[in-house]
mmCIF file of C-alpha atoms in Angstrom:
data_model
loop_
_atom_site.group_PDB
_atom_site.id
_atom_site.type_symbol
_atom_site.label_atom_id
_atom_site.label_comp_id
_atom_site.label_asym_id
_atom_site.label_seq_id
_atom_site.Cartn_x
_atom_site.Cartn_y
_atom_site.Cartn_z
ATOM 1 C CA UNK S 180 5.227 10.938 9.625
ATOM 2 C CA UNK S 181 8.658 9.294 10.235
ATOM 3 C CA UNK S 182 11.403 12.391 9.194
ATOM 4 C CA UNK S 183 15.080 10.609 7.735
ATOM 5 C CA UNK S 184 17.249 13.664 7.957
ATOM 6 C CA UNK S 185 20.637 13.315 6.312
ATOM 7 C CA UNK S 186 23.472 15.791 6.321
ATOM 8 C CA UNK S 187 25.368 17.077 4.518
ATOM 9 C CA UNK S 188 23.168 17.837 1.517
ATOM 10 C CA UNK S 189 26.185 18.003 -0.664
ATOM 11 C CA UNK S 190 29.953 17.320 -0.206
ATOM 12 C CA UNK S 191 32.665 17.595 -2.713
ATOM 13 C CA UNK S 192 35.853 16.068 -1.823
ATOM 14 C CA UNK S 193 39.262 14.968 -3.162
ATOM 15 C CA UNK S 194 39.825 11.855 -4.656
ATOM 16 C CA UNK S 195 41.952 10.170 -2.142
ATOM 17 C CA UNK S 196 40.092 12.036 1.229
ATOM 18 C CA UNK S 197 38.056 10.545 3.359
ATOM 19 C CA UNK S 198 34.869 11.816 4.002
ATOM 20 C CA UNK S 199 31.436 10.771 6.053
ATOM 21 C CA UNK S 200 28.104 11.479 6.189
ATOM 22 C CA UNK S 201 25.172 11.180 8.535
ATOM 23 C CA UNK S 202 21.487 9.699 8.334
ATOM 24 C CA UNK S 203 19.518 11.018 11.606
ATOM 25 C CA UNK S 204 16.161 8.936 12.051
ATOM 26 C CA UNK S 205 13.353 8.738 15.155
ATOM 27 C CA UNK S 206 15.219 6.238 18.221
ATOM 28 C CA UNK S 207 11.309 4.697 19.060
ATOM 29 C CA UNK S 208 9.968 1.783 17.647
ATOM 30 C CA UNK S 209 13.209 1.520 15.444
ATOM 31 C CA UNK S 210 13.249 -2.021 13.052
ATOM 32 C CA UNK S 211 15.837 -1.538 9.731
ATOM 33 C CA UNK S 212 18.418 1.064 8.590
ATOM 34 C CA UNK S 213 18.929 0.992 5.060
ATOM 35 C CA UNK S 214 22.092 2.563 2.982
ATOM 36 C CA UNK S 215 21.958 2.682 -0.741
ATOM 37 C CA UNK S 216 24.052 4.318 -3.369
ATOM 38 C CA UNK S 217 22.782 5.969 -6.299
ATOM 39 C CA UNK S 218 24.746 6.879 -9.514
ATOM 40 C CA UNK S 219 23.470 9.036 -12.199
ATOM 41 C CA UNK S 220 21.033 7.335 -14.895
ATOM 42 C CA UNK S 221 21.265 4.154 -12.911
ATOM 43 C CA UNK S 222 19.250 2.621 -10.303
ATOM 44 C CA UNK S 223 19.402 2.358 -6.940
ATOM 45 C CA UNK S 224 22.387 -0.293 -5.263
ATOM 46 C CA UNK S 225 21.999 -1.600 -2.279
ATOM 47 C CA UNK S 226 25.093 -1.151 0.517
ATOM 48 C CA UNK S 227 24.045 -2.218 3.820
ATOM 49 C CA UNK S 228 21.216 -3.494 5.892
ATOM 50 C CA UNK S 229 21.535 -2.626 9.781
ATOM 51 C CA UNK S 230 19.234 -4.041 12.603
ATOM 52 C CA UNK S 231 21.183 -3.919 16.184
ATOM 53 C CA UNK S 232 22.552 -1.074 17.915
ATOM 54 C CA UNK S 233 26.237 -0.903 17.698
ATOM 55 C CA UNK S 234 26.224 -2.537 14.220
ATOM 56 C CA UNK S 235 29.362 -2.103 11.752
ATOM 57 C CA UNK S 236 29.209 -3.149 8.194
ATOM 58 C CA UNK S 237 31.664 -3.020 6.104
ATOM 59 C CA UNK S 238 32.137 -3.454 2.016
ATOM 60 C CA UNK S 239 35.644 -2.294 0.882
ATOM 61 C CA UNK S 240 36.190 0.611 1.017
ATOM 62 C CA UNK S 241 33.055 1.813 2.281
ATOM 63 C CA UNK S 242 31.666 1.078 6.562
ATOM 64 C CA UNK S 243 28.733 1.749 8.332
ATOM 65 C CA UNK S 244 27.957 2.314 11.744
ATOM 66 C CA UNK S 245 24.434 2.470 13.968
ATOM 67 C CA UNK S 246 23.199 3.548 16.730
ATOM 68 C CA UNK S 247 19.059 3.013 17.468
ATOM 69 C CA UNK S 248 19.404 4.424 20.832
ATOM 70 C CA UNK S 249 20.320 7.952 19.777
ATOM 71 C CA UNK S 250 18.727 7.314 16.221
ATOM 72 C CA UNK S 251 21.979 7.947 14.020
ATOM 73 C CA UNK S 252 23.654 5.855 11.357
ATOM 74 C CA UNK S 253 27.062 7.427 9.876
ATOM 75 C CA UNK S 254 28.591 6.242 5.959
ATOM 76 C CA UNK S 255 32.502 6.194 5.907
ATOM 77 C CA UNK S 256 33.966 6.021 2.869
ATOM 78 C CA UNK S 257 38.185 5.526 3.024
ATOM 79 C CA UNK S 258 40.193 6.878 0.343
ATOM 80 C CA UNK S 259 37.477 8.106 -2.247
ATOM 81 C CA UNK S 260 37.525 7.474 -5.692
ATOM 82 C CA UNK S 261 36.186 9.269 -8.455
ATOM 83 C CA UNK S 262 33.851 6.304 -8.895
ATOM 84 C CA UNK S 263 32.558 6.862 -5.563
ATOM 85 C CA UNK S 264 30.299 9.572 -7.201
ATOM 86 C CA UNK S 265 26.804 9.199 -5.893
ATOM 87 C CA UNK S 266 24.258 10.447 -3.993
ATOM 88 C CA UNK S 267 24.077 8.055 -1.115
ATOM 89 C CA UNK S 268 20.792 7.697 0.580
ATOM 90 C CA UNK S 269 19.754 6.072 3.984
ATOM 91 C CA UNK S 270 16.124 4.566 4.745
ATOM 92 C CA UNK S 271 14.549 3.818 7.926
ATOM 93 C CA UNK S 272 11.626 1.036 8.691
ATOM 94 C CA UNK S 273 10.026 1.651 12.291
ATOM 95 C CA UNK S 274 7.580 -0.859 13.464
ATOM 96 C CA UNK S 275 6.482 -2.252 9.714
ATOM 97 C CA UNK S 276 8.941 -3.367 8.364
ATOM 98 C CA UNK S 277 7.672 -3.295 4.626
ATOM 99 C CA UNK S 278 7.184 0.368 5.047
ATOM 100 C CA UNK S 279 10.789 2.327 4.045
ATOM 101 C CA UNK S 280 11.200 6.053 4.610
ATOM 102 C CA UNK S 281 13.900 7.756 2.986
ATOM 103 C CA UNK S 282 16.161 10.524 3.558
ATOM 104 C CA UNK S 283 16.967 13.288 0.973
ATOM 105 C CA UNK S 284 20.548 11.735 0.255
ATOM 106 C CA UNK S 285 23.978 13.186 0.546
ATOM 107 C CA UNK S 286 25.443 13.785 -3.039
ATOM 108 C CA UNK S 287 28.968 13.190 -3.079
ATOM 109 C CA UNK S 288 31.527 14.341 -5.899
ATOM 110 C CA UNK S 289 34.660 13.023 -6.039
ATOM 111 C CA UNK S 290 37.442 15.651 -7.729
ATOM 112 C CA UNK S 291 40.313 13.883 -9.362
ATOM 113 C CA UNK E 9 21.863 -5.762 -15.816
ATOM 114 C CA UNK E 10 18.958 -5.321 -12.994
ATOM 115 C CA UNK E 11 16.630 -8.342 -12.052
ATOM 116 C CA UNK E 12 13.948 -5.357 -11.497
ATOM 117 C CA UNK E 13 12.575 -4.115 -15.439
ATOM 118 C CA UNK E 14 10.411 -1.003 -15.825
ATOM 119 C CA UNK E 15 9.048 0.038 -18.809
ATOM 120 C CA UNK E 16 8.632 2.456 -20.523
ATOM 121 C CA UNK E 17 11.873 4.241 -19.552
ATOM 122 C CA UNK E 18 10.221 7.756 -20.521
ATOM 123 C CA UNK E 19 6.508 8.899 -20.878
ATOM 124 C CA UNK E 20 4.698 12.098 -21.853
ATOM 125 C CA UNK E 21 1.351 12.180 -21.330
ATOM 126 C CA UNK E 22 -1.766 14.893 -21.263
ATOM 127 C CA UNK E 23 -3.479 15.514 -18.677
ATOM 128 C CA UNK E 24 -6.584 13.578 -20.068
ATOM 129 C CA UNK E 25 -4.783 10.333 -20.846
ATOM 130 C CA UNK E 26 -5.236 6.781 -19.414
ATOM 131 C CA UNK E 27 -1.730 5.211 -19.174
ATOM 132 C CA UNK E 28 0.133 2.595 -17.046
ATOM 133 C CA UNK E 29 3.249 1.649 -16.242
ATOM 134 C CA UNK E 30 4.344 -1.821 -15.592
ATOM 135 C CA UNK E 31 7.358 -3.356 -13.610
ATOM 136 C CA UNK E 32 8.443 -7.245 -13.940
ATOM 137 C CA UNK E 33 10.750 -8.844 -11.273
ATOM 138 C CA UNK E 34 12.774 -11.922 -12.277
ATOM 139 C CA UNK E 35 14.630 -12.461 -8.924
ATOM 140 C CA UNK E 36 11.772 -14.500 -6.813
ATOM 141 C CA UNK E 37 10.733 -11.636 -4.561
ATOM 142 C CA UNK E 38 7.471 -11.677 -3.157
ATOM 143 C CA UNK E 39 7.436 -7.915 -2.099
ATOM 144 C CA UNK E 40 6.775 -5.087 -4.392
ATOM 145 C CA UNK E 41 7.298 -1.260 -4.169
ATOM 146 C CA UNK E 42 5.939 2.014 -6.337
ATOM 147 C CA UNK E 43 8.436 5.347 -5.368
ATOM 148 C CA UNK E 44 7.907 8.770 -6.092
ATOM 149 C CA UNK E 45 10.879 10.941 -6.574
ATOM 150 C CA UNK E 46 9.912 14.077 -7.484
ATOM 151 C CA UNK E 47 12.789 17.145 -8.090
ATOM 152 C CA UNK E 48 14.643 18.151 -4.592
ATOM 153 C CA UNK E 49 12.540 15.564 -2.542
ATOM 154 C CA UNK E 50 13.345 12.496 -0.831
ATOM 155 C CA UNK E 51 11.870 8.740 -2.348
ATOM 156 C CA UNK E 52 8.117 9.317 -1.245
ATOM 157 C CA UNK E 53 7.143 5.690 -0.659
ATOM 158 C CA UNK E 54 3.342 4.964 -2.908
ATOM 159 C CA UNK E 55 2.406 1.533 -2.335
ATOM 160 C CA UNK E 56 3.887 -1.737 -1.111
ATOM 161 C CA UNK E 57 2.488 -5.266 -1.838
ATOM 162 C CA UNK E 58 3.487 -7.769 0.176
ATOM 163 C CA UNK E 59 2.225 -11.258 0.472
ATOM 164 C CA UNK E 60 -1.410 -10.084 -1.671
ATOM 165 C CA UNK E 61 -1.404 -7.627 0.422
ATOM 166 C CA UNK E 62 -1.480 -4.144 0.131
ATOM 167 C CA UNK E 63 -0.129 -1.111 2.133
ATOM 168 C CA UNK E 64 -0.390 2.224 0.676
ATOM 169 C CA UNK E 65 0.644 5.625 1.530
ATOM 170 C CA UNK E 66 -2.675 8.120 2.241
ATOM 171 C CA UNK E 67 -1.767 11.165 0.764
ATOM 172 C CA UNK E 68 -1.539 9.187 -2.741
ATOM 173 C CA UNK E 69 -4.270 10.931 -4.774
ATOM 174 C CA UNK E 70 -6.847 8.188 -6.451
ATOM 175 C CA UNK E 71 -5.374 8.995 -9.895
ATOM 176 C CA UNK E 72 -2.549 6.499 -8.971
ATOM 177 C CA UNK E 73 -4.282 2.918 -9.143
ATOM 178 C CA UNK E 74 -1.386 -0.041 -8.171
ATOM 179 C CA UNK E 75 -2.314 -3.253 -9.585
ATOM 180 C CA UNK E 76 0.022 -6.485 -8.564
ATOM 181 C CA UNK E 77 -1.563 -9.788 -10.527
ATOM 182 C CA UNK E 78 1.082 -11.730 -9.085
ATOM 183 C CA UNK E 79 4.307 -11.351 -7.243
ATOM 184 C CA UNK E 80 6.592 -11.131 -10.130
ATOM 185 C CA UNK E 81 4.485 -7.741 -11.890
ATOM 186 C CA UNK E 82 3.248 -4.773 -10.937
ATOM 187 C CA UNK E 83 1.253 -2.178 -12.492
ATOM 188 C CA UNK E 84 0.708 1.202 -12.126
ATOM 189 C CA UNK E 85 -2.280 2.715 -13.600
ATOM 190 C CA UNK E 86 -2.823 6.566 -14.078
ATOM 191 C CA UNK E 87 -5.179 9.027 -15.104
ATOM 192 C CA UNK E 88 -6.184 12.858 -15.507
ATOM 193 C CA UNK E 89 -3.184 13.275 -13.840
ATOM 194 C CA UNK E 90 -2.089 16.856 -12.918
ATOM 195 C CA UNK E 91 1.601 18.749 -13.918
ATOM 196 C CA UNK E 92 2.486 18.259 -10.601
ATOM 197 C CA UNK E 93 2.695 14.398 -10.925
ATOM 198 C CA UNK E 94 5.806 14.680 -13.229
ATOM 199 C CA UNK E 95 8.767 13.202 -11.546
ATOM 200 C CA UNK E 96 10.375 9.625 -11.727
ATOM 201 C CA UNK E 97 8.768 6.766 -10.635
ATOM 202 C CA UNK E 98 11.154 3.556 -9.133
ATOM 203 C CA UNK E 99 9.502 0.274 -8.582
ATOM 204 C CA UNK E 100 11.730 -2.074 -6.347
ATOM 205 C CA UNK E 101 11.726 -5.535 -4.717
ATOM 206 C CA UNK E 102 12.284 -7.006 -1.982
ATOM 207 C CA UNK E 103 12.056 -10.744 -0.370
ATOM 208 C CA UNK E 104 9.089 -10.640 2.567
ATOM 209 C CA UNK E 105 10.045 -13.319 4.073
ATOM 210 C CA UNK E 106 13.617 -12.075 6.126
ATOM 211 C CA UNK E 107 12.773 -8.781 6.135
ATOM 212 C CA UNK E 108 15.804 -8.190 8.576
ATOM 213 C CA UNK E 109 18.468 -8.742 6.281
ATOM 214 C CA UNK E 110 16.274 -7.927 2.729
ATOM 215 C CA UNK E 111 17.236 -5.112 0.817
ATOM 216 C CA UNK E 112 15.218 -3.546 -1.849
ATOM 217 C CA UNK E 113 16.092 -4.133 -5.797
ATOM 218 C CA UNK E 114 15.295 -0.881 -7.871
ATOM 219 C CA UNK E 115 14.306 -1.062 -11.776
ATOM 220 C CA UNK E 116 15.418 1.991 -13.686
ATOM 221 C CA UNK E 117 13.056 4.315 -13.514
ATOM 222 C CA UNK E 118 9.997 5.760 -15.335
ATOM 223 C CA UNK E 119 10.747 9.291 -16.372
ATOM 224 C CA UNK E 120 7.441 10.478 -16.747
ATOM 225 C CA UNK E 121 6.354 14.274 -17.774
ATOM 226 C CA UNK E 122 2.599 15.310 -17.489
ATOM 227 C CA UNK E 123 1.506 17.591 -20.294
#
């Protein structure tokens, strides 16, 4: 059983702050680190797909970093928004690829 | 609008019932998913076909049956479930063939309540 730990559970910030979170995941056999957002009554969005150590993505306002050797990924998010509203969740693919465990998510509320 | 359709968007059911729930991919994936999200629980991953082939997760009781005719539908066939099954159920996609770089494409959600 592959265990996707994510912290913090639940974060409530300012809109303009910037905040972070963390997705903790086993360092062996590593393959894919997933981010996805996930609004209320919607689906699941896609942010970023990571592969190498030492890998930063970036999509506005929102970066990711990795690192497979000690098996942590962190979410930046610059300047929130009240639209940033989500929970975001992180997924992890060791050895199979096809196979995706996720974490439990960090839900994020953005105060005006 | 989402390339990744799942319908019904809601279903009650008794415990007795035969019912399935289908999902329909219109952006040329060959990979498909079946998610579990029950309440205060993280995505519980059900089956995965890929390529005709499946991969499925163990501790899946037999009252989940997956059926994928081809790589654009899946199916998701249930009976005498239990209360306990109630929770939403995601189907996503995903191309097989880059892996690396492929993320997965969620449908909405089946919001489905055992009786």
């Amino acid at each position: 059983i592959l265990n996707v730990e994510q912290s913090p559970q639940s974060l409530h910030v300012q809109e303009g702050d910037s905040t972070n979170f963390t997705c903790s995941f086993p360092s062996s056999n590593f393959y894919a680190l997933h981010w996805y957002r996930w609004e209320t009554a919607k689906s699941p969005e896609a942010l970023f797909v990571m592969t190498l150590n030492g890998d930063e993505k970036k999509k506005g306002r929102i970066s990711a970093t990795l690192n497979t050797k000690e098996g942590y990924s962190y979410l930046y998010i610059k300047g929130s928004q009240p639209e940033d509203s989500a929970t975001y969740l992180c997924a992890f693919s060791a050895g199979s690829a096809r196979q995706l465990t996720f974490g439990s998510g960090t839900q994020l509320t953005v105060l005006p | 609008e989402t390339g990744v359709t799942q319908t019904p968007r809601h279903l009650v059911m008794g415990m007795t019932n035969k019912k399935s729930l289908k999902c329909e991919q219109h952006l040329g994936h060959n990979a498909m998913y079946w998610y579990k999200q029950s309440a205060k629980k993280p995505l519980e991953l059900m089956f995965v076909y890929s390529l005709e082939e499946r991969v499925e997760n163990n501790s899946v009781p037999s009252r989940f049956s997956p059926e994928c005719p081809n790589s654009s539908h899946l199916f998701l066939h249930l009976h005498t479930l239990q209360p306990e099954d109630s929770a939403l159920y995601l189907c996503a996609s995903r191309i097989s063939s880059n892996w690396d770089n492929s993320p997965l494409h969620f449908g909405n959600g089946t919001r489905l309540t055992v009786t």
